[in-house]
Structures are given as structure tokens and as C-alpha cells.
PDB file of C-alpha atoms in Angstrom:
ATOM      1  CA  MET S 290     120.076 137.235 138.199  1.00 42.00           C
ATOM      2  CA  VAL S 291     120.414 133.508 138.461  1.00 46.00           C
ATOM      3  CA  ALA S 292     116.527 132.170 137.615  1.00 48.00           C
ATOM      4  CA  VAL S 293     115.766 128.492 138.965  1.00 47.00           C
ATOM      5  CA  LYS S 294     112.967 126.493 136.197  1.00 50.00           C
ATOM      6  CA  SER S 295     112.191 123.488 136.895  1.00 56.00           C
ATOM      7  CA  GLN S 296     116.139 121.289 136.884  1.00 61.00           C
ATOM      8  CA  TYR S 297     117.546 124.033 134.497  1.00 60.00           C
ATOM      9  CA  THR S 298     119.301 126.522 136.324  1.00 63.00           C
ATOM     10  CA  TYR S 299     118.744 130.156 133.283  1.00 59.00           C
ATOM     11  CA  ASP S 300     122.159 132.668 134.197  1.00 62.00           C
ATOM     12  CA  ASP S 301     120.893 135.544 132.170  1.00 64.00           C
ATOM     13  CA  SER S 302     124.655 137.170 133.060  1.00 64.00           C
ATOM     14  CA  VAL S 303     126.286 134.476 130.570  1.00 59.00           C
ATOM     15  CA  ALA S 304     126.321 135.802 127.137  1.00 62.00           C
ATOM     16  CA  ALA S 305     126.226 132.134 125.485  1.00 70.00           C
ATOM     17  CA  THR S 306     122.661 130.703 125.916  1.00 75.00           C
ATOM     18  CA  SER S 307     123.226 127.518 127.997  1.00 77.00           C
ATOM     19  CA  VAL S 308     123.468 124.082 126.709  1.00 84.00           C
ATOM     20  CA  TYR S 309     122.809 120.487 128.221  1.00 86.00           C
ATOM     21  CA  THR S 310     124.159 117.458 127.241  1.00 90.00           C
ATOM     22  CA  LEU S 311     120.639 115.437 128.498  1.00 93.00           C
ATOM     23  CA  PHE S 312     121.548 112.200 128.132  1.00 96.00           C
ATOM     24  CA  ASP S 313     121.261 110.669 131.300  1.00 96.00           C
ATOM     25  CA  ALA S 314     119.937 107.171 132.056  1.00 97.00           C
ATOM     26  CA  GLU S 315     116.363 107.232 133.581  1.00 97.00           C
ATOM     27  CA  VAL S 316     115.230 104.652 136.294  1.00 98.00           C
ATOM     28  CA  VAL S 317     111.219 104.105 136.279  1.00 98.00           C
ATOM     29  CA  GLU S 318     108.618 102.464 137.610  1.00 98.00           C
ATOM     30  CA  GLU S 319     106.191 102.550 135.085  1.00 98.00           C
ATOM     31  CA  LEU S 320     106.878 103.689 131.342  1.00 98.00           C
ATOM     32  CA  THR S 321     104.924 106.419 130.323  1.00 98.00           C
ATOM     33  CA  HIS S 322     103.779 108.113 126.604  1.00 97.00           C
ATOM     34  CA  ASP S 323     106.237 111.193 127.461  1.00 98.00           C
ATOM     35  CA  HIS S 324     109.303 108.651 128.382  1.00 98.00           C
ATOM     36  CA  LEU S 325     108.668 106.975 124.868  1.00 98.00           C
ATOM     37  CA  VAL S 326     109.105 110.722 123.051  1.00 97.00           C
ATOM     38  CA  ARG S 327     112.018 112.166 125.460  1.00 97.00           C
ATOM     39  CA  LEU S 328     113.744 109.185 124.629  1.00 97.00           C
ATOM     40  CA  ALA S 329     112.682 109.770 120.503  1.00 96.00           C
ATOM     41  CA  ALA S 330     113.463 112.913 121.085  1.00 96.00           C
ATOM     42  CA  GLY S 331     117.353 112.480 122.895  1.00 96.00           C
ATOM     43  CA  VAL S 332     117.013 113.999 125.555  1.00 96.00           C
ATOM     44  CA  VAL S 333     117.264 110.567 127.317  1.00 98.00           C
ATOM     45  CA  GLY S 334     120.775 108.478 127.360  1.00 98.00           C
ATOM     46  CA  ALA S 335     118.483 105.199 128.426  1.00 98.00           C
ATOM     47  CA  LEU S 336     115.484 103.940 130.554  1.00 98.00           C
ATOM     48  CA  GLN S 337     115.746 101.255 132.622  1.00 99.00           C
ATOM     49  CA  ILE S 338     111.578 100.440 133.346  1.00 99.00           C
ATOM     50  CA  LYS S 339     111.166  98.454 136.876  1.00 99.00           C
ATOM     51  CA  ASN S 340     109.247  94.775 136.811  1.00 98.00           C
ATOM     52  CA  PHE S 341     108.568  95.089 132.973  1.00 99.00           C
ATOM     53  CA  PHE S 342     108.072  91.699 133.467  1.00 98.00           C
ATOM     54  CA  THR S 343     107.843  90.420 136.874  1.00 98.00           C
ATOM     55  CA  THR S 344     109.994  87.533 138.456  1.00 97.00           C
ATOM     56  CA  ALA S 345     107.707  84.633 138.018  1.00 97.00           C
ATOM     57  CA  GLU S 346     107.327  85.813 134.477  1.00 98.00           C
ATOM     58  CA  CYS S 347     110.986  85.114 133.660  1.00 98.00           C
ATOM     59  CA  THR S 348     111.389  82.090 135.317  1.00 97.00           C
ATOM     60  CA  ALA S 349     108.397  80.935 132.621  1.00 96.00           C
ATOM     61  CA  ILE S 350     110.180  82.286 129.891  1.00 96.00           C
ATOM     62  CA  VAL S 351     113.463  80.827 130.958  1.00 95.00           C
ATOM     63  CA  ASP S 352     112.064  77.358 131.491  1.00 93.00           C
ATOM     64  CA  GLY S 353     110.837  77.486 127.930  1.00 90.00           C
ATOM     65  CA  VAL S 354     113.609  78.543 126.695  1.00 89.00           C
ATOM     66  CA  ASN S 355     116.250  76.129 128.401  1.00 87.00           C
ATOM     67  CA  ALA S 356     113.679  73.294 126.239  1.00 82.00           C
ATOM     68  CA  ALA S 357     113.738  75.061 122.726  1.00 76.00           C
ATOM     69  CA  GLU S 358     116.372  74.908 119.910  1.00 74.00           C
ATOM     70  CA  MET S 359     118.306  78.184 119.827  1.00 72.00           C
ATOM     71  CA  GLY S 360     120.188  79.781 116.518  1.00 66.00           C
ATOM     72  CA  SER S 361     122.884  81.762 116.730  1.00 64.00           C
ATOM     73  CA  TYR S 362     124.215  84.918 114.663  1.00 66.00           C
ATOM     74  CA  ALA S 363     126.994  83.940 112.519  1.00 60.00           C
ATOM     75  CA  PHE S 364     130.063  85.976 113.960  1.00 66.00           C
ATOM     76  CA  THR S 365     132.067  86.295 116.946  1.00 64.00           C
ATOM     77  CA  PRO S 366     131.793  86.172 120.084  1.00 66.00           C
ATOM     78  CA  PRO S 367     128.798  83.764 119.604  1.00 70.00           C
ATOM     79  CA  ILE S 368     125.574  84.853 120.569  1.00 78.00           C
ATOM     80  CA  ALA S 369     122.329  82.073 120.828  1.00 84.00           C
ATOM     81  CA  LYS S 370     119.069  83.427 119.565  1.00 85.00           C
ATOM     82  CA  LEU S 371     116.107  82.219 118.603  1.00 90.00           C
ATOM     83  CA  GLY S 372     114.257  84.504 115.834  1.00 91.00           C
ATOM     84  CA  PRO S 373     115.660  85.829 112.571  1.00 91.00           C
ATOM     85  CA  ALA S 374     117.558  89.415 112.526  1.00 91.00           C
ATOM     86  CA  ALA S 375     116.402  91.529 109.144  1.00 92.00           C
ATOM     87  CA  TYR S 376     119.996  92.611 108.863  1.00 86.00           C
ATOM     88  CA  ASP S 377     121.061  88.515 108.177  1.00 86.00           C
ATOM     89  CA  PHE S 378     119.112  88.029 106.039  1.00 88.00           C
ATOM     90  CA  TYR S 379     118.482  91.403 103.178  1.00 86.00           C
ATOM     91  CA  LYS S 380     121.032  91.039 100.792  1.00 79.00           C
ATOM     92  CA  THR S 381     119.363  91.770  97.681  1.00 76.00           C
ATOM     93  CA  GLY S 382     117.152  94.348  98.443  1.00 80.00           C
ATOM     94  CA  GLU S 383     114.366  92.798 100.440  1.00 86.00           C
ATOM     95  CA  LEU S 384     114.262  89.974 103.039  1.00 91.00           C
ATOM     96  CA  GLY S 385     113.053  86.566 101.036  1.00 89.00           C
ATOM     97  CA  ASP S 386     111.190  83.402 101.798  1.00 93.00           C
ATOM     98  CA  ALA S 387     114.452  82.300 103.816  1.00 93.00           C
ATOM     99  CA  TYR S 388     113.672  84.678 106.521  1.00 93.00           C
ATOM    100  CA  PHE S 389     109.587  84.773 106.827  1.00 95.00           C
ATOM    101  CA  ASP S 390     110.204  80.804 106.619  1.00 95.00           C
ATOM    102  CA  ASN S 391     112.834  81.091 109.594  1.00 93.00           C
ATOM    103  CA  ALA S 392     110.097  84.193 111.491  1.00 94.00           C
ATOM    104  CA  GLU S 393     107.226  81.565 111.418  1.00 95.00           C
ATOM    105  CA  ARG S 394     109.237  78.347 112.940  1.00 93.00           C
ATOM    106  CA  ASP S 395     110.633  80.571 115.431  1.00 93.00           C
ATOM    107  CA  ALA S 396     107.358  82.697 115.934  1.00 94.00           C
ATOM    108  CA  LYS S 397     105.598  79.637 116.588  1.00 93.00           C
ATOM    109  CA  ALA S 398     108.314  77.911 119.220  1.00 91.00           C
ATOM    110  CA  ARG S 399     108.267  81.309 121.920  1.00 93.00           C
ATOM    111  CA  ALA S 400     104.266  81.242 121.481  1.00 93.00           C
ATOM    112  CA  THR S 401     103.835  79.473 124.351  1.00 90.00           C
ATOM    113  CA  LEU S 402     106.683  80.078 126.625  1.00 92.00           C
ATOM    114  CA  LEU S 403     105.450  82.155 128.817  1.00 93.00           C
ATOM    115  CA  ASP S 404     102.878  80.095 130.625  1.00 90.00           C
ATOM    116  CA  GLY S 405     101.643  78.736 127.114  1.00 91.00           C
ATOM    117  CA  GLU S 406     101.204  82.369 126.526  1.00 93.00           C
ATOM    118  CA  ASP S 407     103.948  84.736 123.966  1.00 96.00           C
ATOM    119  CA  PRO S 408     105.725  86.972 125.732  1.00 97.00           C
ATOM    120  CA  LEU S 409     106.016  89.338 122.415  1.00 97.00           C
ATOM    121  CA  GLY S 410     102.058  89.829 122.968  1.00 97.00           C
ATOM    122  CA  THR S 411     102.586  90.604 126.640  1.00 97.00           C
ATOM    123  CA  ALA S 412     105.207  93.425 125.888  1.00 98.00           C
ATOM    124  CA  MET S 413     103.708  94.595 123.245  1.00 98.00           C
ATOM    125  CA  ASP S 414     100.381  95.303 125.356  1.00 98.00           C
ATOM    126  CA  ARG S 415     101.740  96.727 128.104  1.00 98.00           C
ATOM    127  CA  LEU S 416     103.784  98.703 125.517  1.00 98.00           C
ATOM    128  CA  SER S 417     100.508 100.370 124.259  1.00 98.00           C
ATOM    129  CA  ALA S 418      99.195 100.882 127.387  1.00 98.00           C
ATOM    130  CA  ALA S 419     102.182 103.297 128.144  1.00 98.00           C
ATOM    131  CA  TRP S 420     101.802 104.814 124.373  1.00 98.00           C
ATOM    132  CA  GLY S 421      97.980 104.939 124.290  1.00 97.00           C
ATOM    133  CA  ASN S 422      97.854 103.689 120.487  1.00 97.00           C
ATOM    134  CA  ARG S 423      98.528 100.440 118.834  1.00 96.00           C
ATOM    135  CA  VAL S 424     101.738  98.708 118.288  1.00 98.00           C
ATOM    136  CA  GLN S 425     101.638  96.230 115.649  1.00 97.00           C
ATOM    137  CA  ARG S 426     104.478  94.241 113.486  1.00 97.00           C
ATOM    138  CA  ALA S 427     106.765  96.228 111.223  1.00 97.00           C
ATOM    139  CA  THR S 428     105.843  95.058 107.425  1.00 97.00           C
ATOM    140  CA  SER S 429     108.205  93.897 104.598  1.00 95.00           C
ATOM    141  CA  GLY S 430     106.489  93.918 100.926  1.00 94.00           C
ATOM    142  CA  GLY S 431     102.943  93.410 102.920  1.00 96.00           C
ATOM    143  CA  ARG S 432     104.253  90.485 105.306  1.00 96.00           C
ATOM    144  CA  PRO S 433     104.578  91.039 108.995  1.00 97.00           C
ATOM    145  CA  MET S 434     107.777  90.797 110.606  1.00 96.00           C
ATOM    146  CA  TYR S 435     109.248  89.091 113.267  1.00 96.00           C
ATOM    147  CA  ALA S 436     109.800  90.965 116.424  1.00 97.00           C
ATOM    148  CA  GLY S 437     110.458  89.298 119.727  1.00 96.00           C
ATOM    149  CA  MET S 438     114.093  87.626 119.848  1.00 94.00           C
ATOM    150  CA  ILE S 439     115.560  85.773 122.339  1.00 94.00           C
ATOM    151  CA  ARG S 440     118.842  86.804 122.748  1.00 92.00           C
ATOM    152  CA  GLU S 441     121.486  85.041 125.471  1.00 91.00           C
ATOM    153  CA  ILE S 442     124.716  87.336 125.399  1.00 88.00           C
ATOM    154  CA  ASN S 443     126.825  85.120 127.797  1.00 86.00           C
ATOM    155  CA  ASN S 444     130.340  86.856 126.384  1.00 85.00           C
ATOM    156  CA  SER S 445     130.112  90.403 125.293  1.00 89.00           C
ATOM    157  CA  ALA S 446     128.682  92.150 122.480  1.00 92.00           C
ATOM    158  CA  LEU S 447     131.315  94.978 120.656  1.00 94.00           C
ATOM    159  CA  MET S 448     130.018  98.168 120.277  1.00 98.00           C
ATOM    160  CA  HIS S 449     128.185  98.698 117.179  1.00 98.00           C
ATOM    161  CA  PHE S 450     125.146 100.494 115.889  1.00 98.00           C
ATOM    162  CA  ASP S 451     121.537  99.185 115.071  1.00 97.00           C
ATOM    163  CA  GLU S 452     119.711 101.826 112.047  1.00 97.00           C
ATOM    164  CA  ILE S 453     116.822  99.827 109.637  1.00 95.00           C
ATOM    165  CA  ALA S 454     116.764 102.919 107.408  1.00 93.00           C
ATOM    166  CA  ARG S 455     120.575 102.586 106.699  1.00 93.00           C
ATOM    167  CA  GLU S 456     121.469  98.967 107.184  1.00 91.00           C
ATOM    168  CA  CYS S 457     118.320  97.671 105.276  1.00 92.00           C
ATOM    169  CA  PRO S 458     116.887 100.758 103.307  1.00 90.00           C
ATOM    170  CA  THR S 459     113.895  99.363 101.507  1.00 90.00           C
ATOM    171  CA  GLY S 460     113.651  96.103 104.254  1.00 91.00           C
ATOM    172  CA  LEU S 461     110.524  98.391 105.740  1.00 93.00           C
ATOM    173  CA  ASP S 462     107.505  99.292 104.256  1.00 94.00           C
ATOM    174  CA  GLN S 463     107.354 102.357 106.271  1.00 91.00           C
ATOM    175  CA  ILE S 464     110.684 103.769 107.608  1.00 91.00           C
ATOM    176  CA  PRO S 465     109.613 105.087 111.317  1.00 95.00           C
ATOM    177  CA  VAL S 466     110.680 108.699 112.130  1.00 95.00           C
ATOM    178  CA  ALA S 467     112.587 107.542 115.329  1.00 97.00           C
ATOM    179  CA  GLN S 468     114.056 104.338 116.061  1.00 98.00           C
ATOM    180  CA  LEU S 469     114.623 102.526 119.768  1.00 99.00           C
ATOM    181  CA  ALA S 470     116.001  98.827 121.158  1.00 99.00           C
ATOM    182  CA  PHE S 471     113.687  97.647 123.685  1.00 99.00           C
ATOM    183  CA  ASN S 472     115.836  94.478 125.943  1.00 98.00           C
ATOM    184  CA  CYS S 473     113.520  93.103 128.970  1.00 98.00           C
ATOM    185  CA  HIS S 474     116.536  90.624 130.864  1.00 98.00           C
ATOM    186  CA  LEU S 475     115.084  87.350 131.452  1.00 98.00           C
ATOM    187  CA  SER S 476     118.131  86.425 133.595  1.00 97.00           C
ATOM    188  CA  LYS S 477     121.188  88.210 134.311  1.00 96.00           C
ATOM    189  CA  PRO S 478     125.080  86.867 134.835  1.00 95.00           C
ATOM    190  CA  ASP S 479     126.513  87.348 138.023  1.00 95.00           C
ATOM    191  CA  GLY S 480     128.917  89.503 137.076  1.00 95.00           C
ATOM    192  CA  GLY S 481     129.384  92.520 134.195  1.00 95.00           C
ATOM    193  CA  GLY S 482     126.584  92.434 131.017  1.00 95.00           C
ATOM    194  CA  GLU S 483     126.135  95.877 131.541  1.00 96.00           C
ATOM    195  CA  ALA S 484     124.712  97.860 128.349  1.00 98.00           C
ATOM    196  CA  VAL S 485     126.355 100.781 127.709  1.00 99.00           C
ATOM    197  CA  VAL S 486     125.007 103.278 125.533  1.00 99.00           C
ATOM    198  CA  PHE S 487     127.257 106.653 123.565  1.00 99.00           C
ATOM    199  CA  ARG S 488     125.985 109.928 122.044  1.00 98.00           C
ATOM    200  CA  ARG S 489     127.730 109.105 119.038  1.00 98.00           C
ATOM    201  CA  GLY S 490     125.690 108.004 116.087  1.00 98.00           C
ATOM    202  CA  TRP S 491     127.239 106.311 112.508  1.00 98.00           C
ATOM    203  CA  LYS S 492     129.848 108.362 110.269  1.00 97.00           C
ATOM    204  CA  PRO S 493     130.838 106.747 106.782  1.00 97.00           C
ATOM    205  CA  SER S 494     134.072 107.668 108.022  1.00 98.00           C
ATOM    206  CA  ASP S 495     134.043 104.921 110.794  1.00 98.00           C
ATOM    207  CA  GLU S 496     133.629 102.225 108.321  1.00 98.00           C
ATOM    208  CA  ALA S 497     137.672 102.542 108.423  1.00 98.00           C
ATOM    209  CA  HIS S 498     138.236 101.120 112.127  1.00 98.00           C
ATOM    210  CA  ARG S 499     134.931  98.323 111.573  1.00 97.00           C
ATOM    211  CA  ASP S 500     135.756  95.259 112.741  1.00 94.00           C
ATOM    212  CA  GLY S 501     133.081  92.750 111.462  1.00 90.00           C
ATOM    213  CA  TYR S 502     129.926  93.951 112.954  1.00 92.00           C
ATOM    214  CA  GLY S 503     131.821  96.064 116.029  1.00 96.00           C
ATOM    215  CA  TYR S 504     133.821  99.085 115.685  1.00 98.00           C
ATOM    216  CA  ALA S 505     136.074 100.131 117.626  1.00 98.00           C
ATOM    217  CA  THR S 506     136.171 101.630 120.664  1.00 98.00           C
ATOM    218  CA  TYR S 507     138.069 105.096 120.426  1.00 98.00           C
ATOM    219  CA  LEU S 508     135.409 106.258 118.431  1.00 99.00           C
ATOM    220  CA  THR S 509     133.433 107.078 121.200  1.00 98.00           C
ATOM    221  CA  GLU S 510     136.528 108.008 123.792  1.00 97.00           C
ATOM    222  CA  SER S 511     135.239 111.523 124.665  1.00 95.00           C
ATOM    223  CA  GLU S 512     131.546 111.446 123.906  1.00 97.00           C
ATOM    224  CA  PRO S 513     129.001 110.681 126.618  1.00 97.00           C
ATOM    225  CA  SER S 514     128.122 107.635 128.152  1.00 98.00           C
ATOM    226  CA  VAL S 515     125.499 106.001 130.343  1.00 98.00           C
ATOM    227  CA  SER S 516     125.602 102.163 131.775  1.00 98.00           C
ATOM    228  CA  VAL S 517     122.811 100.372 132.823  1.00 98.00           C
ATOM    229  CA  ASN S 518     122.743  96.936 134.805  1.00 96.00           C
ATOM    230  CA  PRO S 519     119.159  95.971 135.458  1.00 96.00           C
ATOM    231  CA  ASP S 520     117.442  93.767 137.393  1.00 97.00           C
ATOM    232  CA  VAL S 521     115.690  90.560 136.340  1.00 98.00           C
ATOM    233  CA  GLY S 522     112.591  91.889 134.925  1.00 98.00           C
ATOM    234  CA  ASP S 523     113.688  95.112 134.071  1.00 99.00           C
ATOM    235  CA  ALA S 524     113.456  96.452 130.732  1.00 99.00           C
ATOM    236  CA  ILE S 525     115.531  98.318 129.118  1.00 99.00           C
ATOM    237  CA  MET S 526     115.055 101.417 126.136  1.00 99.00           C
ATOM    238  CA  PHE S 527     117.342 103.582 124.149  1.00 99.00           C
ATOM    239  CA  ASP S 528     118.049 104.643 120.675  1.00 99.00           C
ATOM    240  CA  PRO S 529     120.405 102.190 118.899  1.00 98.00           C
ATOM    241  CA  ARG S 530     121.060 104.583 116.232  1.00 98.00           C
ATOM    242  CA  ASN S 531     123.758 105.709 118.997  1.00 99.00           C
ATOM    243  CA  TYR S 532     126.660 103.269 119.116  1.00 99.00           C
ATOM    244  CA  HIS S 533     126.220 100.502 121.948  1.00 99.00           C
ATOM    245  CA  LEU S 534     127.872  97.432 123.362  1.00 98.00           C
ATOM    246  CA  VAL S 535     127.937  94.818 126.134  1.00 96.00           C
ATOM    247  CA  THR S 536     130.017  94.427 128.975  1.00 96.00           C
ATOM    248  CA  PRO S 537     131.605  90.942 129.131  1.00 94.00           C
ATOM    249  CA  CYS S 538     129.535  88.599 131.441  1.00 93.00           C
ATOM    250  CA  THR S 539     131.153  86.371 134.431  1.00 93.00           C
ATOM    251  CA  GLY S 540     128.768  83.507 135.883  1.00 91.00           C
ATOM    252  CA  GLY S 541     125.011  83.152 134.966  1.00 91.00           C
ATOM    253  CA  ARG S 542     123.304  83.819 132.320  1.00 93.00           C
ATOM    254  CA  ARG S 543     122.150  86.950 130.212  1.00 95.00           C
ATOM    255  CA  ILE S 544     118.994  86.296 128.428  1.00 96.00           C
ATOM    256  CA  THR S 545     116.626  88.863 126.851  1.00 97.00           C
ATOM    257  CA  LEU S 546     113.903  89.009 124.634  1.00 98.00           C
ATOM    258  CA  SER S 547     114.940  91.781 122.348  1.00 97.00           C
ATOM    259  CA  PHE S 548     113.193  94.178 119.496  1.00 98.00           C
ATOM    260  CA  PHE S 549     113.090  97.289 118.030  1.00 98.00           C
ATOM    261  CA  VAL S 550     110.620  99.832 118.363  1.00 99.00           C
ATOM    262  CA  GLY S 551     109.511 102.250 115.704  1.00 98.00           C
ATOM    263  CA  LEU S 552     108.058 105.506 116.232  1.00 96.00           C
ATOM    264  CA  THR S 553     105.931 106.345 113.259  1.00 92.00           C
ATOM    265  CA  GLY S 554     104.176 109.146 111.580  1.00 86.00           C
ATOM    266  CA  ALA S 555     100.793 108.155 111.792  1.00 84.00           C
ATOM    267  CA  GLY S 556     101.097 107.465 115.783  1.00 88.00           C
ATOM    268  CA  PRO S 557     101.005 103.930 116.049  1.00 93.00           C
ATOM    269  CA  LEU S 558     104.231 101.716 117.092  1.00 97.00           C
ATOM    270  CA  VAL S 559     105.809  99.230 115.241  1.00 96.00           C
ATOM    271  CA  VAL S 560     108.443  96.503 116.188  1.00 96.00           C
ATOM    272  CA  TRP S 561     110.381  94.303 114.236  1.00 96.00           C
ATOM    273  CA  SER S 562     113.968  92.230 115.346  1.00 95.00           C
TER     274      SER S 562
END
């Protein structure tokens, strides 16, 4: 006998219990609490939220970025950015004053990019509406961390993972229950630039296959994956503890507003970069 429930099919003539990969990319018109819960639970590979920012908002932010002084990550291929990454400063078990000095300076530079307003505040308000609770900046040593990095990836990004609990184990005052990545695409290249996420997290043995910040792609050759190529204004969210990469870009500019989202046991979401 075969019974159908929702999108799943149950066949009681099969002795073994069916197991589902549950790693698809979902395109949604509006982000909801359920989407975030399912993403954190690992039963969705990636979310693409249509028109998280309007085209006009994206144009305004990019115009502001063009007038801003950008820094860059210290690795190859180069990636321009506005805003410090926590793991760039976490060297002695704490972030240190240099991190917070950079955070204050770059937050001021970003604060007026959206027609005089801060695009991070807009993104946090929209996430809060979806989650039904507060969204606030994560803290380190009681001090608010930087969130809302502007990044320009015009080449590619190597396969890597991001996990604050392993890379900066004493960096956050409260380790999140789950970590998500948020990237809203403010402009996109003419070709390429897809985000690819693999259903495979880091293992200690992977360190033998590491080159700089990236890992050998053969580690994920047999793993389920999803590829997302969002339009301007679309946000994508996924679990960055899974390996992920950005494919090479051709023409144009791939600019995003990017930060991490932590689900806490207390209820609010926390964000950092």
C-alpha cells in the first residue's frame, strides 16, 4: 500500500524506512519564520528571497559604494569589502581594539549608503518582521560586533565554510544554536557568480586538503549540492557551516550586502560579519 502525505510518498511494502535528502533550493516571494527554522534545521539547501531589496534601493546603495573607500581580504583571488571580518582579527582569543576601531569607521561609511539611511538597518527590520522577534548585533566582550559587510566578488570565491564556534570559539559572547549566511545581491555580473552550497560540513581531516582559506573541491564531489543565481535585489540564505563557493564571474560587478545570522536559545536573532 502506498500512502501520500504532503509532498512525501510512504510505501509500507518497503521494509526499510525511506530517507530524504531534503537539500533543495527554494525560491520564495516573502521570508517567513518557518523558512528560517527549516533552513536552520538543515532540511533546505538554500533560500532565494525575491526582491528583498527593491531595484531602486540596490541602485542607491551601489551608487554610495562607488564613492566609498573599500578595503579587501588579504587573500587570492582578491575580494573588495567594506567592513571587518571577525576572523581576520581573532588572533589571541579576542577580537581586540583594532577590530572595533575598524568596525566603527566602516559602519559610519555604510550608514548613509541607502539614500542617507543604513542598508543594514533595513535588512535587520525585514528579518525581524519575518522572525517575529528582535534582530540585534552579536556582542564580543560586551561590545556590539560589526555586521553588514559590503563585498564585491568579481572573480570567484574558493570552496570554504564559515562557523564562528570553530573559527572564533571565544569571539561571541553567546554561541548561536545555528548559523545562517545572508547575502543580498545589489548588482550581478553578466555571467557566472552563482553560489554553490554542498551538503557537507568540515571535518578535521579536511585540513590536509586546505590551501589558504579554501579547500579542495574533490572533498564534495559526491555530495548533494544546490546552485543559486539570484537577480538584483534577491537575498540568498544558507547554512555556511556547509562548504560553499562562488563560481567565476564574467563582466559586470557582483556586489552583496553580507552578514551572518545566529539563532539563539533566547529567541532574538543576532547578526555579525
